[in-house]
Structure formats: C-alpha cells, structure tokens
Short mmCIF file of C-alpha atoms and ligand atoms in Angstrom, two decimals:
data_model
loop_
_atom_site.label_atom_id
_atom_site.label_comp_id
_atom_site.label_asym_id
_atom_site.label_seq_id
_atom_site.Cartn_x
_atom_site.Cartn_y
_atom_site.Cartn_z
CA LEU A 9 0.12 0.03 -0.33
CA SER A 10 3.30 2.37 1.23
CA GLY A 11 4.21 2.21 -2.14
CA GLN A 12 1.30 3.65 -4.14
CA ARG A 13 1.60 6.48 -1.74
CA VAL A 14 5.04 8.27 -2.41
CA LEU A 15 5.77 12.31 -0.41
CA TYR A 16 9.25 13.82 -1.98
CA HIS A 17 10.44 15.67 0.92
CA CYS A 18 13.91 17.55 1.36
CA ARG A 19 14.74 18.14 5.50
CA GLY A 20 13.52 21.67 6.63
CA THR A 21 10.79 23.06 4.12
CA ARG A 22 7.29 23.25 3.81
CA SER A 23 7.29 19.15 2.86
CA PHE A 24 7.25 18.84 6.32
CA ARG A 25 3.92 19.89 6.85
CA ALA A 26 3.07 17.29 4.22
CA LEU A 27 4.70 15.05 6.07
CA TRP A 28 3.08 15.86 9.25
CA ALA A 29 -0.39 15.30 7.90
CA LEU A 30 0.10 12.00 6.83
CA GLU A 31 1.39 11.11 10.73
CA GLU A 32 -1.53 12.93 12.72
CA LEU A 33 -3.96 10.33 9.93
CA GLY A 34 -2.18 7.57 10.74
CA LEU A 35 -0.93 7.24 6.77
CA ASP A 36 1.31 4.51 5.60
CA TYR A 37 3.62 5.88 3.05
CA GLN A 38 6.91 5.75 1.33
CA LEU A 39 8.87 8.83 2.39
CA VAL A 40 11.59 10.01 -0.77
CA SER A 41 14.75 12.35 0.84
CA LEU A 42 16.33 15.61 -2.27
CA ALA A 43 18.97 16.92 -1.59
CA PHE A 44 17.47 20.36 -1.56
CA PRO A 45 17.32 22.42 -3.71
CA PRO A 46 16.60 19.35 -6.06
CA ILE A 47 16.53 21.35 -9.27
CA PHE A 48 20.49 21.96 -8.85
CA ARG A 49 20.89 18.52 -6.28
CA ASP A 50 18.53 15.81 -7.25
CA PRO A 51 17.16 16.94 -10.68
CA ASP A 52 16.19 13.30 -11.59
CA PHE A 53 13.33 14.47 -9.30
CA LEU A 54 12.21 16.81 -11.88
CA VAL A 55 10.54 14.30 -13.73
CA HIS A 56 8.37 14.14 -10.85
CA ASN A 57 7.42 17.74 -10.53
CA PRO A 58 9.16 20.01 -13.78
CA THR A 59 9.04 22.63 -10.91
CA GLY A 60 11.83 21.17 -9.17
CA THR A 61 9.95 21.81 -5.96
CA VAL A 62 8.47 19.81 -2.91
CA PRO A 63 6.60 18.77 -1.42
CA LEU A 64 5.33 16.31 -4.40
CA LEU A 65 2.53 14.57 -3.16
CA VAL A 66 1.96 10.72 -5.49
CA ASP A 67 -1.56 9.88 -3.92
CA GLY A 68 -2.73 7.00 -6.20
CA ASP A 69 -3.62 8.14 -9.67
CA VAL A 70 -3.43 12.07 -7.22
CA ARG A 71 -0.85 14.69 -7.79
CA LEU A 72 -0.95 16.76 -5.46
CA SER A 73 2.08 20.25 -4.85
CA GLU A 74 1.10 21.94 -2.07
CA SER A 75 2.01 21.57 1.36
CA CYS A 76 -1.26 22.75 2.35
CA ALA A 77 -3.69 21.85 -0.56
CA ILE A 78 -1.88 18.33 0.61
CA CYS A 79 -2.82 18.55 4.22
CA ASP A 80 -6.25 19.03 3.42
CA TRP A 81 -6.70 16.26 0.94
CA LEU A 82 -5.64 14.14 3.08
CA VAL A 83 -8.55 14.47 5.85
CA ARG A 84 -10.84 14.69 3.46
CA ARG A 85 -9.68 11.46 1.39
CA TYR A 86 -9.03 9.32 4.17
CA ALA A 87 -9.91 10.48 7.25
CA THR A 88 -11.98 8.74 9.66
CA GLY A 89 -14.13 9.16 13.27
CA GLU A 90 -12.66 11.54 15.16
CA GLN A 91 -9.83 12.83 12.52
CA ARG A 92 -12.09 14.32 10.13
CA ALA A 93 -12.76 17.56 12.56
CA MET A 94 -9.46 18.11 11.69
CA ALA A 95 -10.73 19.77 8.21
CA PRO A 96 -14.21 21.30 8.36
CA ALA A 97 -16.96 20.41 6.48
CA PHE A 98 -18.20 23.09 4.07
CA GLY A 99 -21.60 24.24 5.36
CA GLU A 100 -20.62 23.57 9.40
CA PRO A 101 -19.99 27.17 11.18
CA ASP A 102 -16.29 27.32 11.68
CA TYR A 103 -15.17 26.25 7.75
CA PRO A 104 -14.87 30.35 7.01
CA ALA A 105 -12.90 30.49 9.27
CA TYR A 106 -10.64 27.69 8.73
CA LEU A 107 -10.17 27.86 4.97
CA ASP A 108 -8.88 30.99 5.60
CA ALA A 109 -6.81 30.16 7.84
CA LEU A 110 -4.98 27.44 5.55
CA PHE A 111 -4.25 29.14 2.66
CA PHE A 112 -2.93 32.70 5.61
CA GLY A 113 -0.67 30.23 6.62
CA GLU A 114 0.80 29.30 3.42
CA ALA A 115 -0.12 32.24 0.92
CA SER A 116 0.45 35.66 4.10
CA LEU A 117 2.57 33.65 6.81
CA SER A 118 5.31 32.08 4.84
CA TRP A 119 6.21 33.97 1.83
CA PRO A 120 7.86 37.13 2.96
CA GLN A 121 9.57 34.85 5.82
CA GLY A 122 11.00 32.67 2.95
CA VAL A 123 12.48 36.20 1.55
CA ALA A 124 14.22 37.03 3.99
CA LEU A 125 15.15 33.24 4.32
CA LEU A 126 16.93 33.86 1.25
CA TYR A 127 18.17 37.32 1.38
CA SER A 128 20.15 37.04 3.92
CA GLN A 129 21.26 33.82 4.21
CA PHE A 130 20.51 31.36 1.00
CA MET A 131 21.75 34.05 -1.60
CA PRO A 132 25.75 34.05 -1.65
CA PRO A 133 26.99 37.22 -0.36
CA GLU A 134 27.29 39.23 -2.95
CA LYS A 135 23.28 38.98 -4.00
CA ARG A 136 21.88 39.51 -0.15
CA VAL A 137 20.45 42.46 0.41
CA PRO A 138 19.71 42.94 3.84
CA HIS A 139 17.22 46.25 3.64
CA VAL A 140 14.74 43.00 1.86
CA ALA A 141 15.66 40.71 4.68
CA SER A 142 14.59 43.39 7.05
CA ASP A 143 11.05 44.68 5.17
CA MET A 144 9.80 40.73 5.08
CA ARG A 145 10.36 40.93 9.09
CA LYS A 146 8.55 43.36 9.67
CA ARG A 147 5.98 42.25 7.43
CA THR A 148 5.97 39.64 9.32
CA LEU A 149 5.41 40.32 12.59
CA ARG A 150 1.93 42.13 11.27
CA LEU A 151 0.99 38.77 10.27
CA VAL A 152 2.43 36.62 13.82
CA ALA A 153 -0.16 39.34 15.11
CA GLU A 154 -2.94 38.70 13.63
CA VAL A 155 -2.42 35.53 15.08
CA GLU A 156 -2.34 36.27 17.69
CA ARG A 157 -5.62 38.19 17.09
CA ARG A 158 -7.35 34.45 15.60
CA LEU A 159 -6.35 32.99 18.22
CA GLY A 160 -7.14 34.96 21.72
CA ALA A 161 -7.75 32.58 24.24
CA GLN A 162 -8.33 28.90 22.62
CA ASP A 163 -5.86 26.41 22.14
CA PHE A 164 -6.11 25.77 18.28
CA LEU A 165 -6.66 28.65 15.63
CA VAL A 166 -10.56 27.40 14.74
CA GLY A 167 -13.02 26.04 16.61
CA ASN A 168 -10.82 25.59 19.58
CA ARG A 169 -9.83 22.32 18.34
CA PHE A 170 -6.71 20.83 16.11
CA THR A 171 -7.04 21.03 12.67
CA MET A 172 -4.78 20.90 9.07
CA ALA A 173 -4.89 25.62 9.60
CA ASP A 174 -3.22 24.42 12.45
CA ILE A 175 -0.59 22.60 10.92
CA SER A 176 -0.36 25.61 7.39
CA VAL A 177 0.62 28.08 10.04
CA GLY A 178 2.30 25.99 12.78
CA TYR A 179 5.00 24.94 10.09
CA ALA A 180 5.40 28.61 9.24
CA PHE A 181 7.20 29.60 12.51
CA ALA A 182 10.03 27.11 12.12
CA ILE A 183 10.92 29.94 8.34
CA SER A 184 10.41 31.86 11.70
CA ASP A 185 13.72 30.73 13.97
CA SER A 186 15.75 30.96 10.91
CA ILE A 187 15.49 34.27 10.27
CA GLY A 188 15.97 34.95 13.88
CA LEU A 189 12.28 35.80 15.29
CA SER A 190 11.99 33.87 17.95
CA ASP A 191 11.89 36.49 20.51
CA ALA A 192 10.34 38.39 18.96
CA ILE A 193 6.80 35.77 18.80
CA PRO A 194 4.65 37.42 21.14
CA PRO A 195 3.60 34.06 24.28
CA SER A 196 0.20 33.13 23.66
CA VAL A 197 1.48 32.11 20.17
CA ALA A 198 5.31 31.08 21.61
CA ARG A 199 3.39 28.92 23.80
CA TYR A 200 0.30 27.87 21.03
CA VAL A 201 3.58 26.93 18.71
CA ALA A 202 4.63 24.48 21.74
CA ARG A 203 1.89 22.99 21.85
CA LEU A 204 2.37 22.36 18.60
CA ARG A 205 5.74 20.66 18.42
CA GLN A 206 4.33 19.04 21.35
CA ARG A 207 2.39 16.23 19.38
CA ASP A 208 3.32 12.55 18.53
CA ALA A 209 2.82 13.05 15.55
CA TYR A 210 5.07 16.14 14.91
CA LEU A 211 7.41 14.51 17.45
CA ARG A 212 6.76 11.22 15.24
CA ALA A 213 7.51 13.12 11.70
CA VAL A 214 10.18 15.25 13.24
CA ALA A 215 12.17 11.20 13.86
CA ARG A 216 10.56 10.43 9.69
CA GLU A 217 12.55 13.26 8.13
CA GLN A 218 15.54 12.69 10.17
CA GLN A 219 15.38 8.73 9.61
CA ASN A 220 15.45 9.25 5.71
N1 LIG B 317 3.76 27.02 -1.78
C1 LIG B 317 4.29 26.04 -2.05
C2 LIG B 317 5.94 25.96 -2.59
C3 LIG B 317 6.77 25.61 -2.07
C4 LIG B 317 8.45 25.62 -2.24
O1 LIG B 317 8.55 26.35 -2.68
N2 LIG B 317 9.51 24.77 -1.56
C5 LIG B 317 10.20 24.97 -1.59
C6 LIG B 317 10.71 24.38 -0.01
S1 LIG B 317 9.96 25.00 1.09
C7 LIG B 317 11.00 24.15 -2.79
O2 LIG B 317 11.29 23.51 -3.08
N3 LIG B 317 12.32 25.75 -3.14
C8 LIG B 317 13.03 24.80 -4.25
C9 LIG B 317 13.72 25.59 -5.12
O3 LIG B 317 12.38 26.04 -5.76
O4 LIG B 317 13.88 25.27 -5.82
C10 LIG B 317 4.11 25.06 -1.10
O5 LIG B 317 3.58 25.11 -0.28
O6 LIG B 317 3.86 24.04 -0.70
#
C-alpha cells in the first residue's frame, strides 16, 4: 500500500507540513528524501515535478504539489471518525475560518519569511539584500500579530480543536526560527507553537525525516 503513496520531501522545508499531516492521520507512505534544492542537487526529481519544488505527493492517480492542499486532501480523502474534525466541512460554522487560516499560513505568513531567508542566508553574499530581509521581517511580525488575534484565548486556531490550519500556520514558525524572529513572537503565540510541537504526530514526523 505504501508504494502507492509517495511523499517527495526535503528536510527542513514546507514539505514537512505534508509529512506531519500523514502522521496525524496515521497513514502509510513512502518518504523520498531529496537533497535541497532538488533542481540543482536532485535533478532526476524534475521528471516527477518539473518545477523542482517539494512537497510532491503522489497518491495513486492523484498528484498534489502544494503543502497546504495536501493537508486538506488527506483529511477529506482518508480521515475516519474523530479525525474528520481536522478539516471542517463546507457548511459547518468553522469552515470559513478554517479555509482562510489554511491559506493564510502559506500565502500570507510564509512567503515574506521565505524571501527574508533567501536574501539574508541562502543567496551568495554578493546577492544578499539586508533591507529586503529586514522589511520582510517587519511584514512577518504584522502577520504574527494577526495569528495572535485569531488565537485569542483558544488552544488552536479554529473551533478550539486541532485542524490542518494549525499545520499550515504552525509550520511557518519554523521559518521564523531560521530568520531569527523567535524572540519577537508574542507569548500566547509562542505557547501555541510549543503546544503543536509537543504533538505525538509532530514528533513522529520529525523522527521520520531524520531517518531518511
Ligand atoms: N507554495 C508551495 C511552495 C513550495 C516550495 O517553494 N517549496 C520549496 C521548499 S520550502 C522548494 O522546493 N524550493 C526549491 C526551489 O525553489 O528550487 C507549498 O506550500 O508547497
């Protein structure tokens, strides 16, 4: 069975969201770890995903390459019993907040951090642009304040229960750590991130990526 579900992954990247979601659902999968960035260091991967980006989930005939879409897909396709609460259904009162947070984690909260990382660390020194990195950090902090507002006194972002929106938003704080923002995260958000990182499935995902 696991041969039919393959996650192409790079350690320490957004594909961790997909890995974490697979573990939350207790699904079987084959993990293919690639050197980063695959486009230069694992070019055979381009046969599977011509953009060269991870994650790529090949799930039978289904092929998905957006980390947050993979999280939502896995719940809707495979969740049983209480696991279904991890993705509110269209028509449920929590659905709009869920959908918005699922997209927010990647489309708003992650990209400025990715740019900051690129222009402060990944680029060769002559291509680094400190003011871009600093602007992107400031932008990120406004978005983190929005996470604080949405959390309020809740343990999780949506409906006071764990959902895939928590994987979307929670993962983004791994990038915050890499760009030196950890100390600027408000206490309630820091507690939220710590709560997510204590989950069994999160810890299993960390262990699994370290094996490969
Ligand atoms: N929006 C996509 C972003 C995918 C993406 O850009 N992944 C990065 C890793 S964090 C990547 O593979 N970069 C390699 C490259 O751009 O060559 C997602 O959330 O999955």
